[in-house]
Amino acid sequence: MVSIPAEWQIRGLSDTREVINAVLPEDAPTTASLVAGPSLPDLLLANDKATALLSSSKARSICTLPAHEIVEAIRNKRLTSVEVTEAFLTSAAIAHQATGCLSDFFPDEARRRAQELDAKQARGGTLGVLHGLPVSIKGHIFLTGHGNQNGFALDVLSQEAFDGLLSDQDSPLLRNLSPAHIALIKARGPRISTEDGLLARILRDQGAVFYCKTTMPQSVMHLDTRSKPFGQTINPYNLALSAGGSSGGEAALVSGGGSVLGVGTDIGGSVRQPCAVTGLWGLRPTCGRLPSTSSLAPTPGNSMVVSTIGPMCRSLKDVILFMAAVLRGEPWKLDHNTYRLPWRGEVVRTPRKGRLRIGILRHDGLVRPITPIRRALSSVTSRLRDRKDGSAESVTDIELVEVDAGDLHARAWTLIRSLYYVDGGAFTRSVAALGGEPLLPLTEKILQDAKERTAHEIWELTMKRESIKKEYLKWWNELRLDAMLCPASATVAPRPGTIKYWGYTSAFNLFDLPSLVFPTGISVNAEADVAFEASEVSDAHSASKVKRENTGDWDRENEEEYVRHRDVYEGAPVGLQLVGSRFEEEELIQVMQVIERAL
C-alpha cells in the first residue's frame, strides 16, 4: 500500500516480514520463526546501500538525537529543517521496508513544508515549540489531504469505491447490515481529511513537519499490529517479534530510527505497551488533558472507555516537549472535552514527610509477568533501595512500598472488556464484513465476551465503572502513594498474533490515571532469566510468591507462550510503567526525574 521511491529501496530488508505476511493470520502464532530474528541495526550494518544512504543524508548522526536537541539545533542554525527532514525521510523509508510501519508516506509534501519553515526562520518569524521537527502520527489521526484508517480494508477504499459499495442495494455485503450500522459507517469520519484534526493543527502551528502516517491493527483493539491492508508490523529489536499495538507502527518507526517523535492513541494500552516492547518512552495522559476528538473512532459514539493521545519518543525531555507544545495551543478553547489545564512545567511537589512514597505492584493478581519483566522490576527496585542518597543531585528521598491491589485489577479487566463493546461488537463486525474481510483471531478474542446491552444494562455497567474507580482511589489514598511502579505488560514483545492480555495497561484506562512507560535498559536474556527464576525462591519481594494455582487461562497462556518459545524473545527490550494521580502529569514526570537521578 505504501510506495517507497526507488532510490530508497533496499533488497533483502523486507525478507523476514514477507515470510510472516505469507502465513495465514490464524497460523502465524505456530509457524512464525522459532528463533530470535535479526535486529534492524544488524541488517543495516551488513548492507552497503543502507550504509551509503544513511551516511549521505546525515541520517546516521541526526536520527540518533532526541527531539529536544534537534529543535535546539535548528533554532541555533546548526541544522536546517530541510536537512533534518531529509534524514528522517531516508530513515523512515528504510525502517518501513524492514518493519512494515507506514500506512502513508509523503516526502515531497514534507520537503515543501521544511523549506517554508527554514524560510520563515531566515525572515525572523516567530518559531513554534517544535519548529522544523519531523513528527509522525498514527494512521487514524486526521491530517489534511490524507486518508484515515482503523486497520480495516474498508478504510483504504477510494471514495468512489466506498460510495458505490454502500449504494449497491443488491450487494450481499449489505444484506446483514442494519440501516443504523450503515449510517454509522458513513458518518464515522472523513475518508480523506479536508482539514487537520485539532491535535494535528496545534502541532503544525508549533512548527511540526508531517511526513508519514503509521500502521494500526484491524479494529485498533490489539496489542499487536496486523491488518489486511498493511500486513504485520514487526519489531526493530528482533524482526521475529511484533512491535506491539495498536500504535505499533509508531513504535516500530521511532524505535527503528525513522522518527524522533511519534503520536499515538491509548484506549487500553496502545501507547504504553508498544513503547515498552520497543525501548521507548510513552505517556498516557489523563482523559481530557489533551484533545482526543482528532481521530477516526473505532466505535463511534461509545464513550464507556475514552481514548487519549500521547507521545512516543526516546527521552523523558521529549515527553515534556510534546506536552508543552500541545498545551501551548490552548486546545480547551476549541474542544469542549479538553479541560483548561495549561502545562505547568517544572512543578515543586512537597512529598509526604520529605519522601516520595512509591508503591511497587509486582503482580496484578490475575496474570504473572514473565521472567524478564519480573527481573527488570526487581533490578530497578533494588537499585532504588541501594542508591546513594545525599549526593549533590539527590534532592528527595524515596520510600518504596510493596503493594497488593487484591482483586481490583482482575475485576477491572473483566469490566473494561464489557465496556468496549456494548453493542456486542456488531459495528466492528459490520465494518469488516462490508470490506469483505474475516476478523483476525485477536479481534475475535476481544469480542468473544461482548454482549449487546440494553439501556438499563449500560447504566448498570456505568455504575460499576464509577464504583471501581472510587474504590481504587480509596485504596491508593490509604496507601498514601505519590506514584506506583509496575509492569507495562505481562509479556515482552510478542510473537505476531499471540498477545491477548492487556490488564497491566487497561486498568489505568479504566481508573483514568496518567501512566508513563520508560525503558529499563534490560532485555530478554535466557541465561540471566533462568538464573533469576532460581533466585526468586529466596526473594522476599518476588512475584513468584503469589500462588500460581487456579490463576486461569489468561495466566496459563501467557506463561506457556514464553516458556515454549523462550529463545525467540532473546534481545527483546523491557519497559516498565510509572502511574500517578489524575491530571498530575507534571508531578508524575517529576517523580520519574527523581527516579532517573536515583538510578
Coordinates of C-alpha atoms in Angstrom, one line a residue:
M1 CA 0.0 0.0 0.0
V2 CA 2.9 2.4 0.7
S3 CA 5.2 3.2 -2.2
I4 CA 8.9 3.7 -1.4
P5 CA 10.8 5.7 -4.1
A6 CA 13.3 3.5 -6.0
E7 CA 16.4 5.4 -4.6
W8 CA 15.5 4.2 -1.1
Q9 CA 14.6 0.6 -1.9
I10 CA 17.0 -1.9 -0.4
R11 CA 16.9 -5.6 -1.4
G12 CA 16.6 -8.0 1.5
L13 CA 15.3 -5.7 4.2
S14 CA 11.7 -7.0 3.9
D15 CA 12.6 -10.7 3.8
T16 CA 11.5 -11.5 7.4
R17 CA 8.3 -9.5 7.2
E18 CA 7.4 -11.1 3.9
V19 CA 7.7 -14.6 5.4
I20 CA 5.4 -13.6 8.3
N21 CA 2.9 -12.0 6.0
A22 CA 2.8 -15.1 3.8
V23 CA 1.4 -17.1 6.6
L24 CA -2.4 -17.1 7.2
P25 CA -3.2 -14.9 10.2
E26 CA -4.7 -17.8 12.2
D27 CA -1.5 -19.9 11.7
A28 CA 1.0 -17.2 12.4
P29 CA 1.5 -18.0 16.1
T30 CA 2.6 -21.6 15.4
T31 CA 4.5 -21.2 12.2
A32 CA 6.5 -17.9 12.9
S33 CA 10.2 -18.3 13.4
L34 CA 11.2 -20.3 16.4
V35 CA 14.5 -18.5 16.8
A36 CA 15.1 -14.8 17.5
G37 CA 15.2 -12.7 14.4
P38 CA 17.9 -10.3 13.4
S39 CA 17.7 -6.7 14.5
L40 CA 17.3 -3.8 12.1
P41 CA 20.7 -2.3 13.0
D42 CA 22.3 -5.7 12.3
L43 CA 20.7 -5.7 8.8
L44 CA 21.7 -2.2 8.1
L45 CA 25.3 -2.7 9.1
A46 CA 25.6 -5.6 6.7
N47 CA 24.1 -3.7 3.8
D48 CA 26.3 -1.4 1.7
K49 CA 23.4 0.6 0.1
A50 CA 21.8 1.2 3.5
T51 CA 25.1 2.4 4.9
A52 CA 25.6 4.7 1.9
L53 CA 22.1 6.2 2.1
L54 CA 22.3 6.9 5.9
S55 CA 25.8 8.4 5.6
S56 CA 24.9 10.6 2.6
S57 CA 21.8 12.0 4.2
K58 CA 23.4 12.7 7.6
A59 CA 20.7 10.4 9.0
R60 CA 23.2 8.4 11.0
S61 CA 24.0 11.4 13.2
I62 CA 20.8 13.3 13.1
C63 CA 18.4 10.4 13.7
T64 CA 20.1 9.4 16.9
L65 CA 19.5 12.7 18.5
P66 CA 16.4 13.2 20.8
A67 CA 13.7 15.6 19.6
H68 CA 14.6 18.4 22.0
E69 CA 18.2 18.5 20.8
I70 CA 17.1 18.6 17.2
V71 CA 14.7 21.5 17.9
E72 CA 17.5 23.4 19.7
A73 CA 20.0 22.7 16.8
I74 CA 17.5 24.1 14.3
R75 CA 16.9 27.2 16.4
N76 CA 20.6 27.8 16.7
K77 CA 21.1 27.2 13.0
R78 CA 23.4 24.2 13.4
L79 CA 20.9 22.3 11.4
T80 CA 18.1 23.2 9.0
S81 CA 14.7 21.7 8.9
V82 CA 15.4 20.6 5.3
E83 CA 18.5 18.6 6.5
V84 CA 16.6 17.0 9.4
T85 CA 13.6 16.2 7.3
E86 CA 15.6 14.6 4.6
A87 CA 17.4 12.5 7.2
F88 CA 14.2 11.2 8.6
L89 CA 12.6 10.6 5.2
T90 CA 15.5 8.3 4.4
S91 CA 15.4 6.5 7.7
A92 CA 11.7 6.1 7.6
A93 CA 11.8 4.6 4.1
I94 CA 14.4 2.1 5.4
A95 CA 12.6 1.3 8.6
H96 CA 9.3 0.7 6.8
Q97 CA 10.9 -1.9 4.4
A98 CA 12.1 -3.9 7.4
T99 CA 9.2 -3.5 9.8
G100 CA 6.1 -2.5 7.7
C101 CA 5.4 0.5 9.9
L102 CA 4.0 3.0 7.4
S103 CA 0.4 3.4 6.1
D104 CA 1.1 6.7 4.3
F105 CA 4.3 8.4 3.2
F106 CA 4.5 11.8 1.6
P107 CA 8.1 13.0 1.2
D108 CA 7.5 15.8 -1.3
E109 CA 4.9 17.4 0.9
A110 CA 7.3 17.2 3.9
R111 CA 10.2 18.8 1.9
R112 CA 8.0 21.8 0.9
R113 CA 7.0 22.3 4.5
A114 CA 10.6 22.1 5.7
Q115 CA 11.6 24.7 3.1
E116 CA 8.8 27.0 4.2
L117 CA 9.9 26.7 7.9
D118 CA 13.5 27.4 7.1
A119 CA 12.5 30.5 5.0
K120 CA 10.3 31.7 7.9
Q121 CA 13.3 31.4 10.3
A122 CA 15.5 33.3 7.9
R123 CA 13.0 36.1 7.8
G124 CA 13.0 36.3 11.6
G125 CA 9.5 34.9 12.0
T126 CA 8.1 33.6 15.3
L127 CA 9.1 30.0 15.8
G128 CA 6.9 27.4 17.4
V129 CA 8.0 24.9 20.1
L130 CA 8.5 22.2 17.5
H131 CA 9.9 24.4 14.8
G132 CA 11.3 22.3 11.9
L133 CA 10.9 19.0 13.7
P134 CA 9.6 16.0 11.6
V135 CA 6.7 14.3 13.6
S136 CA 5.0 11.1 12.7
I137 CA 1.3 10.3 13.5
K138 CA -0.9 7.2 13.9
G139 CA -3.0 6.3 10.9
H140 CA -6.4 7.4 12.2
I141 CA -5.4 10.9 13.3
F142 CA -6.9 13.5 10.9
L143 CA -4.4 15.2 8.6
T144 CA -5.3 17.4 5.7
G145 CA -5.2 15.6 2.4
H146 CA -4.6 12.1 3.8
G147 CA -6.7 9.1 4.5
N148 CA -7.8 7.7 7.8
Q149 CA -7.9 4.0 8.8
N150 CA -8.5 1.7 11.7
G151 CA -6.9 -1.3 10.1
F152 CA -9.9 -2.3 8.0
A153 CA -9.9 -3.0 4.3
L154 CA -13.0 -0.8 4.0
D155 CA -10.9 2.2 5.2
V156 CA -8.5 2.2 2.3
L157 CA -11.1 2.1 -0.5
S158 CA -11.3 5.2 -2.6
Q159 CA -14.3 7.5 -2.0
E160 CA -15.8 6.4 -5.3
A161 CA -15.5 2.7 -4.4
F162 CA -16.8 3.3 -0.9
D163 CA -19.9 5.2 -2.2
G164 CA -20.5 2.5 -4.8
L165 CA -20.4 -0.2 -2.2
L166 CA -22.9 1.5 0.0
S167 CA -25.3 2.3 -2.8
D168 CA -25.5 -1.2 -4.2
Q169 CA -28.7 -2.4 -2.6
D170 CA -28.3 -5.9 -4.2
S171 CA -24.8 -6.4 -2.7
P172 CA -24.7 -9.5 -0.4
L173 CA -22.3 -7.5 1.8
L174 CA -25.2 -5.1 2.7
R175 CA -27.9 -7.7 3.5
N176 CA -26.9 -8.3 7.1
L177 CA -26.3 -4.7 8.0
S178 CA -29.0 -2.6 9.7
P179 CA -29.7 0.9 8.4
A180 CA -28.3 2.2 11.7
H181 CA -24.9 0.5 11.1
I182 CA -24.8 1.7 7.5
A183 CA -25.5 5.3 8.7
L184 CA -22.7 5.0 11.4
I185 CA -20.2 3.6 8.8
K186 CA -21.0 6.6 6.5
A187 CA -20.7 9.1 9.4
R188 CA -17.7 7.6 11.3
G189 CA -15.2 10.1 9.8
P190 CA -13.8 11.5 6.6
R191 CA -12.1 9.1 4.2
I192 CA -9.7 11.8 3.1
S193 CA -9.4 14.7 5.6
T194 CA -10.1 18.1 4.2
E195 CA -8.6 19.7 7.3
D196 CA -6.3 18.9 10.2
G197 CA -7.8 17.5 13.3
L198 CA -7.3 19.8 16.3
L199 CA -4.2 17.9 17.5
A200 CA -2.5 18.0 14.1
R201 CA -3.4 21.6 13.7
I202 CA -1.8 22.5 17.0
L203 CA 1.3 20.5 16.2
R204 CA 1.5 22.2 12.8
D205 CA 1.1 25.6 14.4
Q206 CA 4.0 24.8 16.6
G207 CA 6.3 24.0 13.7
A208 CA 5.9 20.3 13.1
V209 CA 6.7 18.7 9.7
F210 CA 4.4 15.8 8.9
Y211 CA 5.8 13.2 6.6
C212 CA 4.0 9.9 7.3
K213 CA 1.2 8.1 9.0
T214 CA 1.7 4.7 10.6
T215 CA 0.0 1.3 10.7
M216 CA -2.7 0.1 13.1
P217 CA -4.2 -3.4 13.7
Q218 CA -7.7 -4.4 12.5
S219 CA -10.3 -2.7 14.7
V220 CA -7.5 -0.9 16.7
M221 CA -8.1 -3.1 19.7
H222 CA -5.0 -5.3 19.7
L223 CA -1.6 -5.2 21.4
D224 CA -0.2 -6.4 18.1
T225 CA -0.3 -4.6 14.7
R226 CA -1.6 -6.7 11.8
S227 CA -4.2 -5.9 9.2
K228 CA -5.4 -7.0 5.8
P229 CA -4.3 -3.7 4.0
F230 CA -0.9 -3.4 5.6
G231 CA 0.1 -6.9 6.9
Q232 CA 2.2 -7.4 10.0
T233 CA 4.3 -4.7 11.6
I234 CA 7.4 -6.1 13.3
N235 CA 9.9 -5.1 15.9
P236 CA 13.2 -3.4 15.0
Y237 CA 15.0 -5.0 18.0
N238 CA 14.0 -8.5 16.9
L239 CA 12.3 -9.0 13.5
A240 CA 10.7 -12.2 14.6
L241 CA 8.6 -10.3 17.0
S242 CA 5.7 -7.8 16.9
A243 CA 6.1 -4.1 17.6
G244 CA 3.0 -4.2 19.8
G245 CA -0.2 -2.3 19.2
S246 CA -2.3 -0.6 18.5
S247 CA 0.3 2.2 17.9
G248 CA 2.7 -0.5 16.7
G249 CA 3.5 1.4 13.5
E250 CA 4.6 4.4 15.5
A251 CA 6.7 2.2 17.9
A252 CA 8.5 0.5 15.0
L253 CA 9.1 3.7 13.2
V254 CA 10.5 5.6 16.2
S255 CA 12.5 2.6 17.6
G256 CA 13.7 1.9 14.1
G257 CA 15.2 5.4 13.6
G258 CA 12.6 6.7 11.2
S259 CA 11.0 9.2 13.6
V260 CA 12.1 11.0 16.7
L261 CA 8.6 12.0 18.0
G262 CA 5.6 9.9 17.3
V263 CA 1.9 10.5 18.2
G264 CA -0.1 7.5 19.3
T265 CA -3.5 7.0 21.0
D266 CA -4.3 4.8 24.0
I267 CA -7.7 3.2 25.0
G268 CA -6.3 0.1 26.5
G269 CA -2.5 0.4 26.4
S270 CA -1.9 1.4 22.8
V271 CA 0.8 4.0 23.5
R272 CA 2.4 2.3 26.5
Q273 CA 2.7 -1.3 25.5
P274 CA 4.3 -0.6 22.1
C275 CA 6.8 1.7 23.8
A276 CA 7.5 -0.9 26.5
V277 CA 8.3 -3.5 23.9
T278 CA 10.5 -1.3 21.7
G279 CA 12.6 0.5 24.2
L280 CA 10.8 3.9 24.1
W281 CA 9.2 6.4 26.4
G282 CA 5.4 6.8 26.2
L283 CA 2.8 8.8 28.2
R284 CA -0.9 8.1 28.6
P285 CA -2.3 11.4 29.9
T286 CA -5.5 11.7 31.9
C287 CA -8.5 11.9 29.6
G288 CA -9.4 15.5 28.9
R289 CA -5.9 16.8 29.3
L290 CA -5.2 16.7 25.6
P291 CA -7.7 16.9 22.7
S292 CA -9.0 13.4 21.9
T293 CA -11.5 14.0 19.1
S294 CA -8.9 14.3 16.4
S295 CA -9.1 10.8 15.0
L296 CA -11.3 8.2 13.4
A297 CA -13.1 6.4 16.3
P298 CA -13.1 2.6 16.3
T299 CA -16.6 2.5 17.8
P300 CA -18.2 6.0 17.2
G301 CA -20.5 7.2 19.9
N302 CA -19.3 4.8 22.6
S303 CA -17.8 6.8 25.5
M304 CA -17.8 4.0 28.0
V305 CA -14.0 4.0 27.8
V306 CA -12.4 7.1 26.4
S307 CA -9.2 7.1 24.3
T308 CA -6.4 9.7 24.9
I309 CA -3.5 10.8 22.8
G310 CA 0.1 10.6 23.9
P311 CA 3.8 10.9 22.8
M312 CA 6.1 8.1 21.8
C313 CA 9.7 9.1 21.9
R314 CA 13.3 8.4 23.1
S315 CA 13.7 10.6 26.2
L316 CA 11.7 12.0 29.1
K317 CA 12.6 15.5 27.9
D318 CA 10.8 14.7 24.6
V319 CA 7.7 13.7 26.6
I320 CA 7.8 17.1 28.2
L321 CA 8.4 18.8 24.9
F322 CA 5.3 17.2 23.4
M323 CA 3.0 18.1 26.3
A324 CA 4.3 21.7 26.4
A325 CA 3.8 22.1 22.6
V326 CA 0.2 20.8 22.6
L327 CA -1.0 22.7 25.7
R328 CA 0.6 25.9 24.4
G329 CA -2.0 25.7 21.7
E330 CA -4.8 26.0 24.3
P331 CA -6.9 23.1 23.0
W332 CA -9.7 23.8 25.6
K333 CA -10.7 26.8 23.6
L334 CA -11.6 24.6 20.6
D335 CA -12.5 21.3 22.1
H336 CA -15.3 21.1 24.7
N337 CA -13.9 17.8 26.0
T338 CA -10.5 19.3 26.9
Y339 CA -10.0 20.8 30.4
R340 CA -8.4 24.2 30.8
L341 CA -5.1 23.0 32.3
P342 CA -2.0 24.7 30.9
W343 CA 1.3 23.0 31.1
R344 CA 2.9 23.8 34.5
G345 CA 6.4 22.8 33.6
E346 CA 8.7 22.2 36.5
V347 CA 6.4 21.7 39.5
V348 CA 7.6 21.8 43.1
R349 CA 5.9 18.9 44.9
T350 CA 6.5 18.5 48.6
P351 CA 6.5 14.8 49.3
R352 CA 4.8 13.5 52.4
K353 CA 7.3 13.7 55.3
G354 CA 10.0 14.7 52.8
R355 CA 9.9 11.4 51.0
L356 CA 8.4 10.2 47.7
R357 CA 6.3 7.2 48.6
I358 CA 6.3 4.8 45.6
G359 CA 4.2 1.7 45.5
I360 CA 5.7 -1.5 43.9
L361 CA 3.0 -3.6 42.2
R362 CA 4.7 -6.8 41.0
H363 CA 1.6 -8.8 40.1
D364 CA -2.0 -7.7 39.3
G365 CA -3.5 -10.8 40.9
L366 CA -4.5 -12.3 37.6
V367 CA -1.6 -12.8 35.2
R368 CA 2.0 -13.0 36.5
P369 CA 4.5 -11.2 34.3
I370 CA 7.1 -13.4 32.5
T371 CA 10.6 -13.7 33.9
P372 CA 12.4 -10.9 32.1
I373 CA 9.8 -8.4 33.3
R374 CA 10.0 -9.6 36.9
R375 CA 13.8 -9.4 36.6
A376 CA 13.6 -5.8 35.3
L377 CA 11.3 -4.7 38.1
S378 CA 13.4 -6.4 40.7
S379 CA 16.5 -4.8 39.3
V380 CA 15.0 -1.3 39.3
T381 CA 13.6 -1.6 42.8
S382 CA 16.9 -3.0 44.1
R383 CA 18.9 -0.1 42.5
L384 CA 16.5 2.4 44.1
R385 CA 16.9 0.7 47.5
D386 CA 20.7 0.6 47.2
R387 CA 21.1 4.2 45.8
K388 CA 23.4 6.6 47.5
D389 CA 21.4 9.5 48.9
G390 CA 22.8 12.8 49.9
S391 CA 24.7 13.5 46.7
A392 CA 24.6 16.9 45.1
E393 CA 21.9 15.8 42.7
S394 CA 19.7 13.8 45.1
V395 CA 17.1 16.2 46.4
T396 CA 14.4 13.8 47.5
D397 CA 14.4 10.6 49.4
I398 CA 12.3 7.7 48.1
E399 CA 10.2 5.3 50.2
L400 CA 9.4 2.1 48.4
V401 CA 6.3 0.2 49.5
E402 CA 5.3 -3.3 48.3
V403 CA 1.5 -3.1 47.4
D404 CA -1.2 -5.7 46.7
A405 CA -4.3 -4.5 44.9
G406 CA -6.3 -7.6 45.8
D407 CA -8.8 -8.4 43.1
L408 CA -9.2 -4.8 41.9
H409 CA -7.2 -5.4 38.7
A410 CA -8.8 -8.7 37.9
R411 CA -12.3 -7.1 38.2
A412 CA -11.1 -4.1 36.1
W413 CA -10.1 -6.5 33.3
T414 CA -13.5 -8.2 33.3
L415 CA -15.3 -4.9 33.4
I416 CA -13.4 -3.0 30.8
R417 CA -13.9 -5.7 28.2
S418 CA -17.6 -5.3 28.7
L419 CA -17.4 -1.6 28.3
Y420 CA -15.5 -1.6 25.0
Y421 CA -18.3 -3.3 23.0
V422 CA -21.8 -2.5 24.5
D423 CA -23.2 -3.3 21.0
G424 CA -21.9 -6.8 21.2
G425 CA -19.2 -6.0 18.6
A426 CA -21.9 -5.6 15.9
F427 CA -20.4 -2.4 14.5
T428 CA -16.9 -3.9 14.3
R429 CA -18.2 -7.0 12.6
S430 CA -20.2 -4.8 10.2
V431 CA -17.1 -2.8 9.1
A432 CA -15.1 -6.0 8.5
A433 CA -18.0 -7.7 6.6
L434 CA -18.6 -4.7 4.4
G435 CA -14.9 -4.7 3.4
G436 CA -15.1 -8.4 2.6
E437 CA -12.5 -9.4 5.2
P438 CA -12.6 -12.0 8.0
L439 CA -12.0 -10.9 11.6
L440 CA -8.5 -11.7 12.7
P441 CA -8.1 -14.1 15.7
L442 CA -7.1 -11.3 18.0
T443 CA -10.2 -9.3 17.0
E444 CA -12.4 -12.3 17.7
K445 CA -10.7 -12.8 21.1
I446 CA -11.6 -9.3 22.4
L447 CA -15.1 -9.7 21.0
Q448 CA -15.7 -13.2 22.4
D449 CA -17.3 -11.9 25.7
A450 CA -19.0 -8.9 24.1
K451 CA -22.8 -8.7 24.6
E452 CA -25.3 -6.3 23.2
R453 CA -26.6 -4.3 26.1
T454 CA -29.9 -2.6 26.9
A455 CA -30.0 0.9 28.2
H456 CA -30.5 -0.3 31.7
E457 CA -27.6 -2.7 31.4
I458 CA -25.4 0.2 30.1
W459 CA -26.5 2.2 33.2
E460 CA -25.5 -0.7 35.4
L461 CA -22.1 -1.0 33.7
T462 CA -21.6 2.7 34.1
M463 CA -22.3 2.5 37.8
K464 CA -19.9 -0.4 38.2
R465 CA -17.2 1.7 36.3
E466 CA -17.6 4.6 38.7
S467 CA -17.8 2.4 41.7
I468 CA -14.5 0.6 41.0
K469 CA -12.8 3.9 40.2
K470 CA -13.9 5.2 43.6
E471 CA -12.7 2.0 45.2
Y472 CA -9.3 2.2 43.6
L473 CA -8.8 5.9 44.6
K474 CA -9.6 4.9 48.2
W475 CA -7.0 2.1 48.0
W476 CA -4.4 4.5 46.6
N477 CA -5.1 7.2 49.2
E478 CA -5.0 4.7 52.1
L479 CA -1.5 3.7 51.0
R480 CA -0.5 7.4 50.7
L481 CA 1.1 6.9 47.3
D482 CA 2.8 9.6 45.2
A483 CA 3.2 7.1 42.4
M484 CA 3.3 3.4 41.6
L485 CA 5.8 1.3 39.7
C486 CA 4.5 -1.8 37.9
P487 CA 4.8 -3.8 34.7
A488 CA 3.5 -2.3 31.5
S489 CA 2.6 -5.8 30.2
A490 CA 2.6 -9.4 31.2
T491 CA 5.0 -10.2 28.4
V492 CA 7.7 -8.6 26.3
A493 CA 7.3 -8.0 22.5
P494 CA 5.0 -10.9 21.5
R495 CA 5.3 -13.2 18.6
P496 CA 2.9 -12.0 15.9
G497 CA -0.7 -12.8 16.7
T498 CA -0.2 -14.2 20.2
I499 CA -0.8 -11.5 22.8
K500 CA -4.2 -11.5 24.4
Y501 CA -3.9 -9.9 27.8
W502 CA -3.8 -6.1 28.4
G503 CA -4.7 -5.8 32.1
Y504 CA -1.5 -4.1 33.1
T505 CA -2.3 -1.1 31.0
S506 CA -6.1 -1.2 30.5
A507 CA -6.7 -1.0 34.3
F508 CA -5.3 2.6 34.2
N509 CA -7.6 3.4 31.3
L510 CA -10.5 2.4 33.4
F511 CA -9.2 4.2 36.5
D512 CA -8.1 7.1 34.3
L513 CA -4.7 7.5 35.8
P514 CA -1.8 9.1 33.9
S515 CA 0.8 6.4 33.2
L516 CA 4.4 6.8 31.9
V517 CA 6.3 3.9 30.3
F518 CA 10.1 4.0 30.3
P519 CA 12.9 1.8 29.1
T520 CA 14.9 -0.1 31.8
G521 CA 17.9 -0.9 29.7
I522 CA 17.2 -4.6 30.4
S523 CA 16.4 -7.1 27.7
V524 CA 15.5 -10.7 27.5
N525 CA 18.5 -12.9 28.1
A526 CA 17.7 -16.6 28.6
E527 CA 20.7 -17.3 30.8
A528 CA 20.0 -14.4 33.1
D529 CA 16.3 -15.2 33.2
V530 CA 16.9 -18.8 34.2
A531 CA 19.3 -17.6 37.0
F532 CA 16.7 -15.1 38.2
E533 CA 14.0 -17.8 38.4
A534 CA 16.3 -19.8 40.6
S535 CA 16.9 -16.8 42.9
E536 CA 13.2 -16.0 43.3
V537 CA 12.7 -18.8 45.7
S538 CA 14.5 -16.8 48.4
D539 CA 13.5 -13.3 47.4
A540 CA 11.1 -11.8 49.8
H541 CA 9.7 -9.4 47.2
S542 CA 9.4 -12.0 44.4
A543 CA 6.3 -12.0 42.2
S544 CA 6.5 -15.8 42.4
K545 CA 5.3 -15.7 46.0
V546 CA 1.8 -15.1 44.6
K547 CA 0.2 -18.5 44.3
R548 CA 0.1 -19.9 40.8
E549 CA -2.7 -22.4 41.2
N550 CA -6.2 -21.5 39.8
T551 CA -4.9 -18.4 38.1
G552 CA -6.9 -19.2 34.9
D553 CA -6.4 -19.3 31.2
W554 CA -5.0 -15.8 30.8
D555 CA -2.1 -16.6 33.1
R556 CA -1.5 -20.1 31.8
E557 CA -1.4 -19.0 28.2
N558 CA 0.9 -16.1 28.9
E559 CA 3.4 -18.4 30.8
E560 CA 3.2 -21.2 28.3
E561 CA 3.9 -18.9 25.4
Y562 CA 7.0 -17.6 27.0
V563 CA 8.4 -20.9 28.2
R564 CA 7.7 -22.7 25.0
H565 CA 9.4 -20.0 22.8
R566 CA 11.9 -18.6 25.2
D567 CA 14.6 -18.5 22.6
V568 CA 12.5 -16.4 20.2
Y569 CA 12.4 -13.5 22.7
E570 CA 16.2 -13.1 23.0
G571 CA 17.2 -9.4 23.0
A572 CA 13.7 -8.0 23.3
P573 CA 13.7 -4.8 25.5
V574 CA 11.8 -4.5 28.7
G575 CA 9.9 -1.3 29.7
L576 CA 8.2 -0.6 33.0
Q577 CA 5.3 1.7 33.9
L578 CA 5.0 4.5 36.5
V579 CA 1.5 5.5 37.4
G580 CA 0.4 8.8 39.0
S581 CA -2.8 10.7 40.1
R582 CA -5.4 12.2 37.7
F583 CA -4.4 15.4 36.0
E584 CA -1.0 15.3 37.7
E585 CA 1.2 14.6 34.6
E586 CA 3.7 17.2 35.8
E587 CA 4.0 15.6 39.2
L588 CA 4.3 12.1 37.6
I589 CA 7.2 13.4 35.4
Q590 CA 8.8 14.9 38.4
V591 CA 8.7 11.6 40.2
M592 CA 10.3 10.0 37.1
Q593 CA 13.0 12.6 37.1
V594 CA 13.8 11.7 40.8
I595 CA 13.9 8.0 39.9
E596 CA 16.2 8.7 36.9
R597 CA 18.6 10.6 39.2
A598 CA 18.5 7.9 41.8
L599 CA 19.2 5.2 39.3

